[in-house]
JSON list of C-alpha atoms and ligand atoms in Angstrom, two decimals:
[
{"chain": "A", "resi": 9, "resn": "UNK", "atom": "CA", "xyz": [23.75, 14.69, -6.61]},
{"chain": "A", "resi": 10, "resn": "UNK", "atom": "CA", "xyz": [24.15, 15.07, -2.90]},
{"chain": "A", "resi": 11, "resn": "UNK", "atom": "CA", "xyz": [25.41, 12.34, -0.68]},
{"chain": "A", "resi": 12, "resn": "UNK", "atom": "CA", "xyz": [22.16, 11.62, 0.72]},
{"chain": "A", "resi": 13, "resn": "UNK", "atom": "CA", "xyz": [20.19, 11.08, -2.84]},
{"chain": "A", "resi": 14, "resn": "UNK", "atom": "CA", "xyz": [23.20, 8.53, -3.74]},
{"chain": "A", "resi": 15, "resn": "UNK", "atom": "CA", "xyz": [22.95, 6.88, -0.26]},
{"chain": "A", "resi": 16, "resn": "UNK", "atom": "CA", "xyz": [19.20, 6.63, -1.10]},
{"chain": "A", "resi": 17, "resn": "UNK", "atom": "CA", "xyz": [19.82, 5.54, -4.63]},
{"chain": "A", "resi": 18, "resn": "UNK", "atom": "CA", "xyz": [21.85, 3.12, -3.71]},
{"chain": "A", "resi": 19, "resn": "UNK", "atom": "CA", "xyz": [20.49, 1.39, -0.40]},
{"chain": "A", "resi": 20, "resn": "UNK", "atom": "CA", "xyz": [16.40, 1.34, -2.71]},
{"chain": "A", "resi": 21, "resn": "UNK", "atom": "CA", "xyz": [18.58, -0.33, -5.27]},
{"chain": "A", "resi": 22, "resn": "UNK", "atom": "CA", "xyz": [19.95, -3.11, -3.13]},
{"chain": "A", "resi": 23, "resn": "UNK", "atom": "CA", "xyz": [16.30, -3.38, -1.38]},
{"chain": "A", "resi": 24, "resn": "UNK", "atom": "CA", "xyz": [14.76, -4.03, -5.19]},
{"chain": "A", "resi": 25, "resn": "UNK", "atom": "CA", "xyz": [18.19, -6.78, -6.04]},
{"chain": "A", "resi": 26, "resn": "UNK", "atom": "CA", "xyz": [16.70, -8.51, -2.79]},
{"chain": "A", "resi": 27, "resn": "UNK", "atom": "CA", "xyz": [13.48, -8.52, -3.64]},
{"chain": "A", "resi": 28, "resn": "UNK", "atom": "CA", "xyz": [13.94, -9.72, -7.53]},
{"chain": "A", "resi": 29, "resn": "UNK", "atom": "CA", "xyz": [15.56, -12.54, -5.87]},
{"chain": "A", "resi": 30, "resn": "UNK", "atom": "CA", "xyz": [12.52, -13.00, -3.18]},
{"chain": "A", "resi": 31, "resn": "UNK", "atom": "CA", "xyz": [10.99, -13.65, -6.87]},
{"chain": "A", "resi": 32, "resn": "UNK", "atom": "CA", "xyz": [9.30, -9.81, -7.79]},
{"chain": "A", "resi": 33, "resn": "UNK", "atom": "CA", "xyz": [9.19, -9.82, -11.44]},
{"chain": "A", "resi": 34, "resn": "UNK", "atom": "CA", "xyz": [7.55, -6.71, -12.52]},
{"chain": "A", "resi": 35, "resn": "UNK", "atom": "CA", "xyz": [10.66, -4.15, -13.44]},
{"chain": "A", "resi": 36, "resn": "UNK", "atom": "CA", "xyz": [8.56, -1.29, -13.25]},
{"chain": "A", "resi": 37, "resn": "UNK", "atom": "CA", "xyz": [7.50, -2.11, -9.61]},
{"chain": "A", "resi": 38, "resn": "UNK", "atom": "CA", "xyz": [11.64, -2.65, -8.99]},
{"chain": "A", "resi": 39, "resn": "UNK", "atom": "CA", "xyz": [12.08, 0.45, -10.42]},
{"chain": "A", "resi": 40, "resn": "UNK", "atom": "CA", "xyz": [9.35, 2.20, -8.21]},
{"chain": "A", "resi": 41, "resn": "UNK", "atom": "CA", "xyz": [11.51, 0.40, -5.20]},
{"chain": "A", "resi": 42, "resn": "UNK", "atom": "CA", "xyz": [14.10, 1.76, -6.09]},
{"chain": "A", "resi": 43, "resn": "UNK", "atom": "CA", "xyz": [13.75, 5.38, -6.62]},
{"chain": "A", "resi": 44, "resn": "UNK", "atom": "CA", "xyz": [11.77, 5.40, -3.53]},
{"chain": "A", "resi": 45, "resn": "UNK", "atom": "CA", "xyz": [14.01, 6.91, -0.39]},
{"chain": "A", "resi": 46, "resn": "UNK", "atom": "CA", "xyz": [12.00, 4.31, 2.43]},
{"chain": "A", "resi": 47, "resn": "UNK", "atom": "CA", "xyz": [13.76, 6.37, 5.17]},
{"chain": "A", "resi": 48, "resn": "UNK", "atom": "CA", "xyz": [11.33, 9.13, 4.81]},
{"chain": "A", "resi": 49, "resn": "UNK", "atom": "CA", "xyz": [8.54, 7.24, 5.49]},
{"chain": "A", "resi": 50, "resn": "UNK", "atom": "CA", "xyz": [9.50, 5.96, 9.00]},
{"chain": "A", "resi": 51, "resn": "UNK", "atom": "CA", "xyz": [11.17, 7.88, 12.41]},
{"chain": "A", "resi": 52, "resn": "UNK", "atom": "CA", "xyz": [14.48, 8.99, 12.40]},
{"chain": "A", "resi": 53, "resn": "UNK", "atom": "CA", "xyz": [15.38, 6.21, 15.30]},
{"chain": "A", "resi": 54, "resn": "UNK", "atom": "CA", "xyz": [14.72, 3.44, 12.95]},
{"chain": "A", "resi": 55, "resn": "UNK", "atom": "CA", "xyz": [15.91, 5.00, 9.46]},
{"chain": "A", "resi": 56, "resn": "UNK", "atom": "CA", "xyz": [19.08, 2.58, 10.01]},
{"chain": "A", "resi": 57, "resn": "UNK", "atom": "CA", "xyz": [16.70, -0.39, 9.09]},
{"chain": "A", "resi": 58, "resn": "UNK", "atom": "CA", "xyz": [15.09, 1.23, 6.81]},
{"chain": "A", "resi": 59, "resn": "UNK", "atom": "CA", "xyz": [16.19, -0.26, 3.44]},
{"chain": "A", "resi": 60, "resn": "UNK", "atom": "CA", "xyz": [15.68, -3.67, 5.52]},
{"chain": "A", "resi": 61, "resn": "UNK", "atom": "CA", "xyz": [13.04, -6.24, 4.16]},
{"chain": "A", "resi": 62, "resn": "UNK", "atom": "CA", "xyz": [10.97, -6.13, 7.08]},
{"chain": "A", "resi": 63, "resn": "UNK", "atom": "CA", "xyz": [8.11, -4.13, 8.54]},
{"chain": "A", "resi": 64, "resn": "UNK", "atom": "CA", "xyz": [8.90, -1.49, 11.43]},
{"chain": "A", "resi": 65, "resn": "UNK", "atom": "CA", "xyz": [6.47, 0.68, 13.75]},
{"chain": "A", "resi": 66, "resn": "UNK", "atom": "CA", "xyz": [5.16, 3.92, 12.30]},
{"chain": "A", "resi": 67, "resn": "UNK", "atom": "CA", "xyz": [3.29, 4.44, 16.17]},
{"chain": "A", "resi": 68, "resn": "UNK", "atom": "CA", "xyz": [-0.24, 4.09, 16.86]},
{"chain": "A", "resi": 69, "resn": "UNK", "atom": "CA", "xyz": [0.52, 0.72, 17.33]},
{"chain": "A", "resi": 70, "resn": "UNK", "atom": "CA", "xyz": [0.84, 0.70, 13.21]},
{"chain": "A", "resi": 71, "resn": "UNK", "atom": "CA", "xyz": [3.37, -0.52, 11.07]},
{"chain": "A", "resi": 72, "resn": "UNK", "atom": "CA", "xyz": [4.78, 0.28, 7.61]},
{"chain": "A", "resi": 73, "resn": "UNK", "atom": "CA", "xyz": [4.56, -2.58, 5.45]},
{"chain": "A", "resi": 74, "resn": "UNK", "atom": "CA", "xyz": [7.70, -5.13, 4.74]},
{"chain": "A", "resi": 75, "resn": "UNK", "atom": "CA", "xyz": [8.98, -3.97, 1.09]},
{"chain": "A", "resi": 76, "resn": "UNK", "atom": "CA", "xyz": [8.43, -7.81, -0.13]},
{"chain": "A", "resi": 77, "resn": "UNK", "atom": "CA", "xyz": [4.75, -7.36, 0.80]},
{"chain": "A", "resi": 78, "resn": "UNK", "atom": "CA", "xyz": [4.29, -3.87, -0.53]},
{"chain": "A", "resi": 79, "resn": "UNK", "atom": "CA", "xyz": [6.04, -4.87, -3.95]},
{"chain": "A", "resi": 80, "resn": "UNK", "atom": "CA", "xyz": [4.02, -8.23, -4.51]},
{"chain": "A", "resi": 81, "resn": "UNK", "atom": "CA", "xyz": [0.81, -6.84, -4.10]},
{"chain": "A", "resi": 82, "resn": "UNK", "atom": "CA", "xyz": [1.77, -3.65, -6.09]},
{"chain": "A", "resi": 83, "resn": "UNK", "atom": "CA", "xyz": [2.90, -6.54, -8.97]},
{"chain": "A", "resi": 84, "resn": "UNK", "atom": "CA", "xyz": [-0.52, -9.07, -8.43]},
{"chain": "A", "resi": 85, "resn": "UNK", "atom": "CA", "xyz": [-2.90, -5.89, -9.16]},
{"chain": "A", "resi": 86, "resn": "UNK", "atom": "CA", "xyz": [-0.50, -4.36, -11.83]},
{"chain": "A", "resi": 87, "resn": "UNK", "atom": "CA", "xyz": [-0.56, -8.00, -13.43]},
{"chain": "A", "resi": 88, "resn": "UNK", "atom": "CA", "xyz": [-4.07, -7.18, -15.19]},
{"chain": "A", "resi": 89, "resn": "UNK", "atom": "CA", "xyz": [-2.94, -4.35, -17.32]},
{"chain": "A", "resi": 90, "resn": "UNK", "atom": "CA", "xyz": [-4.48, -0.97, -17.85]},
{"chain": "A", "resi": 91, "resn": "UNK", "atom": "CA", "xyz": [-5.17, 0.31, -14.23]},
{"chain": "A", "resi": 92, "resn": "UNK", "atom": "CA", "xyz": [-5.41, 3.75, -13.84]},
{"chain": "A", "resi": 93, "resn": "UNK", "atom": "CA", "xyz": [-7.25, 4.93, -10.54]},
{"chain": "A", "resi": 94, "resn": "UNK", "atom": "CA", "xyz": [-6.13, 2.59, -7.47]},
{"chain": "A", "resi": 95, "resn": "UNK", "atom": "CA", "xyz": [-7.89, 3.12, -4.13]},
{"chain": "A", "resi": 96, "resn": "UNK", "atom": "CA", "xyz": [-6.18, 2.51, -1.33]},
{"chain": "A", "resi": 97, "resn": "UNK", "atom": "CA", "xyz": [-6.95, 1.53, 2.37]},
{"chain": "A", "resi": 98, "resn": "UNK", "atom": "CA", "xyz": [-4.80, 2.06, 5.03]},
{"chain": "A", "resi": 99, "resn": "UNK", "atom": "CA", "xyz": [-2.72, 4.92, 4.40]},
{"chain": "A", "resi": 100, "resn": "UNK", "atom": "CA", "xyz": [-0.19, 4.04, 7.15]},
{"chain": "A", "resi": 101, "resn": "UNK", "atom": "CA", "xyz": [2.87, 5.42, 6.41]},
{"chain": "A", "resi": 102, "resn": "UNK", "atom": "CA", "xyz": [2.00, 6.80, 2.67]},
{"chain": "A", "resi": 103, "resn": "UNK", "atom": "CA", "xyz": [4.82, 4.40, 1.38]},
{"chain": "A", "resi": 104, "resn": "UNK", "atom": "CA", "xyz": [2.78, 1.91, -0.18]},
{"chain": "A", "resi": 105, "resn": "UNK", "atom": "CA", "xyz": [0.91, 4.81, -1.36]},
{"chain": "A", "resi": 106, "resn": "UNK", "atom": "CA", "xyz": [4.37, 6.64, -3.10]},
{"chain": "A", "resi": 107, "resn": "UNK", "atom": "CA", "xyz": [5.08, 2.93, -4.59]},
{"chain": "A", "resi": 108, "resn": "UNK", "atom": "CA", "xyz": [1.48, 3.25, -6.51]},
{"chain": "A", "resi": 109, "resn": "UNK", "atom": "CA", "xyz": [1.82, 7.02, -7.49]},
{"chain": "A", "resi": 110, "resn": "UNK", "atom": "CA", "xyz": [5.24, 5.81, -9.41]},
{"chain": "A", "resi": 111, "resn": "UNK", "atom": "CA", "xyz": [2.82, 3.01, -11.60]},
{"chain": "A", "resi": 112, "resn": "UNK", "atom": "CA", "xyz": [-0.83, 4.50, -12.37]},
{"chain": "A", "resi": 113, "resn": "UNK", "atom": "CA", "xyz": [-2.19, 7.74, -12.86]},
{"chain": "A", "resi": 114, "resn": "UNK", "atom": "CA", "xyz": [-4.02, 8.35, -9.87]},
{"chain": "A", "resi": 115, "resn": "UNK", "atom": "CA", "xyz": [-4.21, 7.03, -6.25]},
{"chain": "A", "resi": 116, "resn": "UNK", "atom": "CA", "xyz": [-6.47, 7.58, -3.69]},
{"chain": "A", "resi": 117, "resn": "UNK", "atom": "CA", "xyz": [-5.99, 7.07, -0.22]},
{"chain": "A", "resi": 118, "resn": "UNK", "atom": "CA", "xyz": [-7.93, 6.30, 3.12]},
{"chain": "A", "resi": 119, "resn": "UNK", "atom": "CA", "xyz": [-6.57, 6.59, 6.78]},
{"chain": "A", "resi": 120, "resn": "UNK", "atom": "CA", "xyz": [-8.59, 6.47, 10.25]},
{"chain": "A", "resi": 121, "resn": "UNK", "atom": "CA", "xyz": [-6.47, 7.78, 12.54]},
{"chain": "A", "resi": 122, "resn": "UNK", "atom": "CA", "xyz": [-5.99, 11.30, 11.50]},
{"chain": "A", "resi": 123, "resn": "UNK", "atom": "CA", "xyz": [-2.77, 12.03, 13.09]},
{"chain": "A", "resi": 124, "resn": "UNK", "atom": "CA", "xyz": [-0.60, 8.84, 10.71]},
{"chain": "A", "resi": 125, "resn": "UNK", "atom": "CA", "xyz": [-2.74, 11.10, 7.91]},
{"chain": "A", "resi": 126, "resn": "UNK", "atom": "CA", "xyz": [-1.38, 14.14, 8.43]},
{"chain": "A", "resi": 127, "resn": "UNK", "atom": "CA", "xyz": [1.99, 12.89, 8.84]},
{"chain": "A", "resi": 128, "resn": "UNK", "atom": "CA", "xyz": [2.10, 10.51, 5.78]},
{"chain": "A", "resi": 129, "resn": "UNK", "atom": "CA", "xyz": [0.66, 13.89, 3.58]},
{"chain": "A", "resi": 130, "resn": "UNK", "atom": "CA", "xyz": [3.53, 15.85, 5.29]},
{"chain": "A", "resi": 131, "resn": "UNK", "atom": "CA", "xyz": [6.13, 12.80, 4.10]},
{"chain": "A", "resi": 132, "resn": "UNK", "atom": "CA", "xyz": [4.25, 12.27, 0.86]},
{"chain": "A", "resi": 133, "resn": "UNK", "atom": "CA", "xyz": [5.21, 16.28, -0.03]},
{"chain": "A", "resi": 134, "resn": "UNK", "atom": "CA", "xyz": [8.90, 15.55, 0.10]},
{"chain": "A", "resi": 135, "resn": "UNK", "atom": "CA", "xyz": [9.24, 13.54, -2.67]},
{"chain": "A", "resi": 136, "resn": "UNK", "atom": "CA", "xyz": [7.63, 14.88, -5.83]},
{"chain": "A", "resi": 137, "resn": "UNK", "atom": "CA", "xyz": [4.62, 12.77, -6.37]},
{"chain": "A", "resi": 138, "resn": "UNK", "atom": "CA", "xyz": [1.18, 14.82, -7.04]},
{"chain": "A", "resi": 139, "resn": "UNK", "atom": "CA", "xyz": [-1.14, 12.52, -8.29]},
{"chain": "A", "resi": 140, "resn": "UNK", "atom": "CA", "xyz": [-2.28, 11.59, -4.82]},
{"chain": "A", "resi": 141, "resn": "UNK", "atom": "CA", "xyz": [-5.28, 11.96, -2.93]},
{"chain": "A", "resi": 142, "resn": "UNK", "atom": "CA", "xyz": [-5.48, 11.44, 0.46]},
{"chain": "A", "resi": 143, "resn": "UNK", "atom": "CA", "xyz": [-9.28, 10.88, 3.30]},
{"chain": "A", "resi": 144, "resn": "UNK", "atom": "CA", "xyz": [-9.27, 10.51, 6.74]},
{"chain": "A", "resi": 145, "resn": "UNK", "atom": "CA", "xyz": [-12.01, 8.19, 7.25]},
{"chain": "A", "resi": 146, "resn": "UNK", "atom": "CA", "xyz": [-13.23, 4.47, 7.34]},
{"chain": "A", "resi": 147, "resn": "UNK", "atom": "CA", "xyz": [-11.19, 2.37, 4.79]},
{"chain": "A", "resi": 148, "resn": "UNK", "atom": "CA", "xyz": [-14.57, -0.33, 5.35]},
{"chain": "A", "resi": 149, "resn": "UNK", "atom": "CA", "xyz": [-16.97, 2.29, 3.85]},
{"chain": "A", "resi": 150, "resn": "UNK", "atom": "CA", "xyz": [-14.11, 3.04, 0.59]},
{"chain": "A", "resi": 151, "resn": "UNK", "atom": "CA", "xyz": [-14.71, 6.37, -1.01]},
{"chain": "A", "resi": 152, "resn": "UNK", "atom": "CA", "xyz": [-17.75, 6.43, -3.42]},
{"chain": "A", "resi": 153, "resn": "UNK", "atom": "CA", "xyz": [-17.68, 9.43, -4.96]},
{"chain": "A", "resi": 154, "resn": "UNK", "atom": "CA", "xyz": [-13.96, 9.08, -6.38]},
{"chain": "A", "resi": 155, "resn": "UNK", "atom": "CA", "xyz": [-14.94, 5.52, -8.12]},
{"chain": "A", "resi": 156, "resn": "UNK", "atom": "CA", "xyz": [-15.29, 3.44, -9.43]},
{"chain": "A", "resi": 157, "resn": "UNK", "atom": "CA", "xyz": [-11.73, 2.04, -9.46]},
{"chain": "A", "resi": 158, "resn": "UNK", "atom": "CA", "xyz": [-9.49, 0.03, -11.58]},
{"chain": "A", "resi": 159, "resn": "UNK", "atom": "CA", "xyz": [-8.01, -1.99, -8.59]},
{"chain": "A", "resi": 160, "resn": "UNK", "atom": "CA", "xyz": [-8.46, -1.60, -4.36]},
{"chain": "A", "resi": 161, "resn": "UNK", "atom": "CA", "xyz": [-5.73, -2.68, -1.99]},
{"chain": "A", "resi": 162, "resn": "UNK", "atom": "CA", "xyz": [-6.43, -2.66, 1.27]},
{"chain": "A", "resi": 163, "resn": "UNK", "atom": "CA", "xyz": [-3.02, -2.92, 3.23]},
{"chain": "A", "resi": 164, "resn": "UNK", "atom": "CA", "xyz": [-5.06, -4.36, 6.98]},
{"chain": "A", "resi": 165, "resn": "UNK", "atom": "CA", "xyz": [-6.10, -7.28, 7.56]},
{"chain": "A", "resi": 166, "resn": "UNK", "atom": "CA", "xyz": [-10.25, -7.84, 7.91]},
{"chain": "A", "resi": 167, "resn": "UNK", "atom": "CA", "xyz": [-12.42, -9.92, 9.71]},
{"chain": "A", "resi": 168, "resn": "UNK", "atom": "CA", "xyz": [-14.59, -9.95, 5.93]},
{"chain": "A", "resi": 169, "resn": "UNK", "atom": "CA", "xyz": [-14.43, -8.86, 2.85]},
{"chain": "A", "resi": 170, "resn": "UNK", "atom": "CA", "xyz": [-16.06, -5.10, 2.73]},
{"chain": "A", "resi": 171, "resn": "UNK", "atom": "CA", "xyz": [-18.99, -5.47, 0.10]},
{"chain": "A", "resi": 172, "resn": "UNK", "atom": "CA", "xyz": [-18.63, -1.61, -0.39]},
{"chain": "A", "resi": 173, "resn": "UNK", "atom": "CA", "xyz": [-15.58, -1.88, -1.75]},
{"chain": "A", "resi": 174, "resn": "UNK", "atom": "CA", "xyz": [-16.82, -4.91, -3.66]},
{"chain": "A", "resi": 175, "resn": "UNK", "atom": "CA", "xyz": [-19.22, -2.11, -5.23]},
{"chain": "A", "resi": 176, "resn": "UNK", "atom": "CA", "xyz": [-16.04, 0.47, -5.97]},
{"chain": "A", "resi": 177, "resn": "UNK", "atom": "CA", "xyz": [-14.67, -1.87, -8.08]},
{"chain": "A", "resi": 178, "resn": "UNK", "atom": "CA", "xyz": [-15.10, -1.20, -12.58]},
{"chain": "A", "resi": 179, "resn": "UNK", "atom": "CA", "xyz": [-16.27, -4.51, -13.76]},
{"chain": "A", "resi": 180, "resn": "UNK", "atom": "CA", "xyz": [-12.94, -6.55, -14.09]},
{"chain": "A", "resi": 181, "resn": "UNK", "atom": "CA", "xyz": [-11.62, -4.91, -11.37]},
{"chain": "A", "resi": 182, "resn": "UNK", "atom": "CA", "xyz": [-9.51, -6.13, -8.66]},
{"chain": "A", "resi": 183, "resn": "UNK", "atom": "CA", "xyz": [-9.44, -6.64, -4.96]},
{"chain": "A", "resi": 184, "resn": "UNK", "atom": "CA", "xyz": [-6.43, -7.44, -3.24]},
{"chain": "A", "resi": 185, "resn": "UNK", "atom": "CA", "xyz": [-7.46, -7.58, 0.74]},
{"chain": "A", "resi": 186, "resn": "UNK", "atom": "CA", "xyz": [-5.94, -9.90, 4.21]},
{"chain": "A", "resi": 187, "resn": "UNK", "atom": "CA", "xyz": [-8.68, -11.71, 5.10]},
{"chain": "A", "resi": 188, "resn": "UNK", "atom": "CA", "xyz": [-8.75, -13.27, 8.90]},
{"chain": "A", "resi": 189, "resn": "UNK", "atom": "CA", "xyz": [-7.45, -12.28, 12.39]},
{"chain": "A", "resi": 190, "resn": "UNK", "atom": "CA", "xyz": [-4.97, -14.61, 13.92]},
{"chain": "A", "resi": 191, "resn": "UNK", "atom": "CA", "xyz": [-4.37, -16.35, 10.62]},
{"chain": "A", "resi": 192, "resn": "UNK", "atom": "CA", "xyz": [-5.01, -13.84, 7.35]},
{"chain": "A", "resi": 193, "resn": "UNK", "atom": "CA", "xyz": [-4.75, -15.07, 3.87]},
{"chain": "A", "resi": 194, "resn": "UNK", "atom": "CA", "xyz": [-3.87, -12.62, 1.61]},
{"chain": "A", "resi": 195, "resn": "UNK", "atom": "CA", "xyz": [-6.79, -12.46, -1.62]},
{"chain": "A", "resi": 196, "resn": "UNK", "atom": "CA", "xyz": [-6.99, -11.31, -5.05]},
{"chain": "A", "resi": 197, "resn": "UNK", "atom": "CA", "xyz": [-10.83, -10.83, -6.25]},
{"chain": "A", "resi": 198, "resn": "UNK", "atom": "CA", "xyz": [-11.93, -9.66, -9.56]},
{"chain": "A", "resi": 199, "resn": "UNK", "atom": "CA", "xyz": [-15.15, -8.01, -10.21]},
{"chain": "A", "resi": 200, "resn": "UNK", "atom": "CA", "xyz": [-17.17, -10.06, -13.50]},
{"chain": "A", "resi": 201, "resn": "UNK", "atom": "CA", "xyz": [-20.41, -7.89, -13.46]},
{"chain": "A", "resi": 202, "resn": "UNK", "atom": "CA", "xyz": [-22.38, -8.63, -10.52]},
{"chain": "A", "resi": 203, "resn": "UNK", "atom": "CA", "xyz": [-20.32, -12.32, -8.99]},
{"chain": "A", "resi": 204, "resn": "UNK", "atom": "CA", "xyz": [-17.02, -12.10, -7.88]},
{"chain": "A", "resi": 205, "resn": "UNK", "atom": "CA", "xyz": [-14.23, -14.37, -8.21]},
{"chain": "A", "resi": 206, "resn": "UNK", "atom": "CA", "xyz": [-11.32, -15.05, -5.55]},
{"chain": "A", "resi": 207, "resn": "UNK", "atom": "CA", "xyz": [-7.67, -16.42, -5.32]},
{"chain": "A", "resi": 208, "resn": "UNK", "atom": "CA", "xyz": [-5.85, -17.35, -2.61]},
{"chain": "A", "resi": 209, "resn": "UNK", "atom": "CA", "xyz": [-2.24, -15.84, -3.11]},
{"chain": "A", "resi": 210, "resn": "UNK", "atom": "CA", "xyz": [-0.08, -16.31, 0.47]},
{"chain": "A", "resi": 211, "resn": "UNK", "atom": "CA", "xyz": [-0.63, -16.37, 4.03]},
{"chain": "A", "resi": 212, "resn": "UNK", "atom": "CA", "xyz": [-0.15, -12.70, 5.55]},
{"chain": "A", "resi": 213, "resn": "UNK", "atom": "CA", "xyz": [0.30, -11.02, 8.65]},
{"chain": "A", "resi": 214, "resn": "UNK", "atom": "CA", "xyz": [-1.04, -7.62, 8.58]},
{"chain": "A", "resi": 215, "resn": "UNK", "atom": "CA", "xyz": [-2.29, -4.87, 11.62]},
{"chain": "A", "resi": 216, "resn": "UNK", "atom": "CA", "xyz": [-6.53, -5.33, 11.99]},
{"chain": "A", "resi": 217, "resn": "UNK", "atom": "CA", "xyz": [-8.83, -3.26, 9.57]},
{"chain": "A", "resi": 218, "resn": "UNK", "atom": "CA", "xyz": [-10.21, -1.57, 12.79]},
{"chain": "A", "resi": 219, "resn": "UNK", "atom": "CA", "xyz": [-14.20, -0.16, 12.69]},
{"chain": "A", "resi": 220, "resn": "UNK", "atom": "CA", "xyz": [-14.47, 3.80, 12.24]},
{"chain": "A", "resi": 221, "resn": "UNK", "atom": "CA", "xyz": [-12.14, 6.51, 12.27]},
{"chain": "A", "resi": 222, "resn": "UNK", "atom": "CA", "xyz": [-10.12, 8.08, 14.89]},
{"chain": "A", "resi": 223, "resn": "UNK", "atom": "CA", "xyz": [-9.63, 12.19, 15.18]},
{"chain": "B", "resi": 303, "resn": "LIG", "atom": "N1", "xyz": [0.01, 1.01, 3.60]},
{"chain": "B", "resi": 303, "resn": "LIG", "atom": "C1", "xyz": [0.66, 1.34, 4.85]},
{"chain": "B", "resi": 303, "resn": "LIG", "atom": "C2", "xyz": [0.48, 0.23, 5.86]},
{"chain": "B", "resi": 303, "resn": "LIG", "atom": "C3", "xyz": [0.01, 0.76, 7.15]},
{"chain": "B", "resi": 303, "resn": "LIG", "atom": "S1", "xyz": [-0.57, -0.37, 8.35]},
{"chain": "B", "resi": 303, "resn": "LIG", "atom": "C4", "xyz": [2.11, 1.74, 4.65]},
{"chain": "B", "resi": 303, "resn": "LIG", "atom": "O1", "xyz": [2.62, 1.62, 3.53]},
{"chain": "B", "resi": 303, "resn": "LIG", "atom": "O2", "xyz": [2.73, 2.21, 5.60]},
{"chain": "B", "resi": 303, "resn": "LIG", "atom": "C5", "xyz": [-2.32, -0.29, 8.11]},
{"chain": "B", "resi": 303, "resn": "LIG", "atom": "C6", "xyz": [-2.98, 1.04, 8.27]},
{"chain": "B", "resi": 303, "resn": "LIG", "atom": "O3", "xyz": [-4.38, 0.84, 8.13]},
{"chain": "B", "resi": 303, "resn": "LIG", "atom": "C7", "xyz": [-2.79, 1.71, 9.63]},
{"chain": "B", "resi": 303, "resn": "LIG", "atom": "O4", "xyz": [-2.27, 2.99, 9.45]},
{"chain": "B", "resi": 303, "resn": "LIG", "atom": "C8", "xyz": [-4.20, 1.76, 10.22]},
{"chain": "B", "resi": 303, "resn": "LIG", "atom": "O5", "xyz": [-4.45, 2.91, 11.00]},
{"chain": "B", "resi": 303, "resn": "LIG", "atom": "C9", "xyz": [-5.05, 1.75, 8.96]},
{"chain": "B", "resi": 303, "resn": "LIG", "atom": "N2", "xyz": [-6.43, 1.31, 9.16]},
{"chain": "B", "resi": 303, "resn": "LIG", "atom": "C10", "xyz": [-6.90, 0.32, 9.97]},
{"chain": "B", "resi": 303, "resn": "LIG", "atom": "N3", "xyz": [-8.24, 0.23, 9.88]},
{"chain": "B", "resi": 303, "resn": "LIG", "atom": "C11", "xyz": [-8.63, 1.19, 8.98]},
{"chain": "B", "resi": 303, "resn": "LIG", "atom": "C12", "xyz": [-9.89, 1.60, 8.46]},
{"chain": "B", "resi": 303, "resn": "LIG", "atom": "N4", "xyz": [-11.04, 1.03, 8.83]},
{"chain": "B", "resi": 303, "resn": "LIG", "atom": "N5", "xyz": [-9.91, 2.61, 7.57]},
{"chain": "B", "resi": 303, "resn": "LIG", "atom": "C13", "xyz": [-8.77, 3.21, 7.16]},
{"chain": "B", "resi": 303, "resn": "LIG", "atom": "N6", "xyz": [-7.55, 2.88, 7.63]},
{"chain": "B", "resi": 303, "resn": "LIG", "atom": "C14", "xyz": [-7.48, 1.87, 8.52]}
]
C-alpha cells in the first residue's frame, strides 16, 4: 500500500472514532467514513483540514458538508432498511454522494451550478465507485424519470419542502431535507400513500437550496 492510501486509511479512520463518539451508530456508515479519502473531495490548500469534523469551502460560495452531518443523515435514511435507489440534491462536492455509493445500489445526483458538477464527476472517477449518476439541473424539480426512489436527501437548506420530490418518493419512502433560512431544522418525512408524515431531527445550518440552475 502506498504511503498516501495508509495516510488516508488512517486519518478516515480517526474521522469515523470521532464521530462514533459524536454518537453515529450505524457501522456500515463508519465503515463508508472510513474508506473514504475526504481530501479528494476538497482543494489542495485546505486538504490539511480535511479529515477535520467541520465543513470547508468547495468555491461558488459552496461548502462540503461537516462529516458529522453527512454521516447522520446517511444513518437516519439508512435506519428504514431496504433502500436501494437514493436521489440526491446538491451534489456539492460529490462526497456525500461517494458516502451513499458505499451503502445502496444506486445514487443519483443533482447539481445547479455546472462547473462544482463537472468537478465533483472528475473527483468522483478517482475512487472506484460506478454506481453513480450524476444531472446538472434544479435539485427543486428532482429527477422524474429515474424514480421513484427509496429515500431523497437534499444536502441545502429550503425555504419549503419541494412537493416534487414529495412525488419521487416509493410509498414509505423517505425525505430527509433543511427546512428554513436563518434558522433550518433538519426533517425526516416518510411517504404513507398520498399524506406525509414529518420529524423534527436537529437544528442545521446548511448553504440555501437556490431557484434554477447555473451553466
Ligand atoms: N452534498 C454536498 C454538499 C454541497 S453544499 C457535498 O457533500 O459536498 C450544497 C450544494 O447544493 C451546492 O453545491 C449548491 O450549488 C447545490 N444547490 C443549491 N441549490 C440547488 C438546486 N436548486 N438544485 C441543485 N443543487 C443545488
Amino acid at each position: 500500500m502506498s504511503n498516501l492510501l495508509t495516510n488516508v486509511t488512517f486519518h478516515g479512520q480517526r474521522l469515523a472514532q470521532s464521530l462514533k463518539q459524536e454518537g453515529i451508530i450505524n457501522e456500515d456508515v463508519l465503515a463508508a467514513i472510513s474508506a473514504t479519502p475526504r481530501q479528494i473531495f476538497i482543494d489542495e490548500a485546505l486538504e490539511y483540514k480535511a479529515y477535520e469534523n467541520t465543513a470547508l469551502p468547495i468555491g461558488h460560495g459552496q461548502t462540503i458538508s461537516q462529516p458529522y452531518i453527512v454521516a447522520r443523515m446517511t444513518q437516519l435514511l439508512l435506519a428504514k432498511g431496504n433502500i436501494n435507489n437514493v436521489l440526491e440534491i446538491g451534489t456539492g462536492s460529490g462526497y456525500q454522494c461517494a458516502i451513499l455509493a458505499q451503502l445502496v445500489d444506486k445514487v443519483f445526483t443533482v447539481e445547479r451550478i455546472k462547473a462544482l458538477q463537472r468537478q465533483a464527476k472528475r473527483r468522483l472517477r478517482l475512487i472506484d465507485l460506478h454506481n453513480i449518476a450524476m444531472k446538472h439541473g434544479d435539485g427543486w424539480q428532482g429527477w422524474a424519470s429515474k424514480g421513484p426512489f427509496d429515500a431523497i436527501m437534499v444536502t441545502a437548506a429550503a425555504s419549503e419542502v419541494p412537493i416534487d420530490l414529495l412525488q419521487q418518493l416509493v410509498d414509505g419512502g423517505q425525505l430527509i431535507i433543511p427546512i428554513g433560512e436563518h434558522t433550518q431544522t433538519l426533517m425526516l418525512i416518510t411517504r404513507e400513500g398520498e399524506r406525509f408524515s414529518q420529524q423534527k431531527i436537529e437544528t442545521v445550518k446548511f448553504v440555501p437550496l437556490l431557484a434554477g440552475d447555473v451553466s
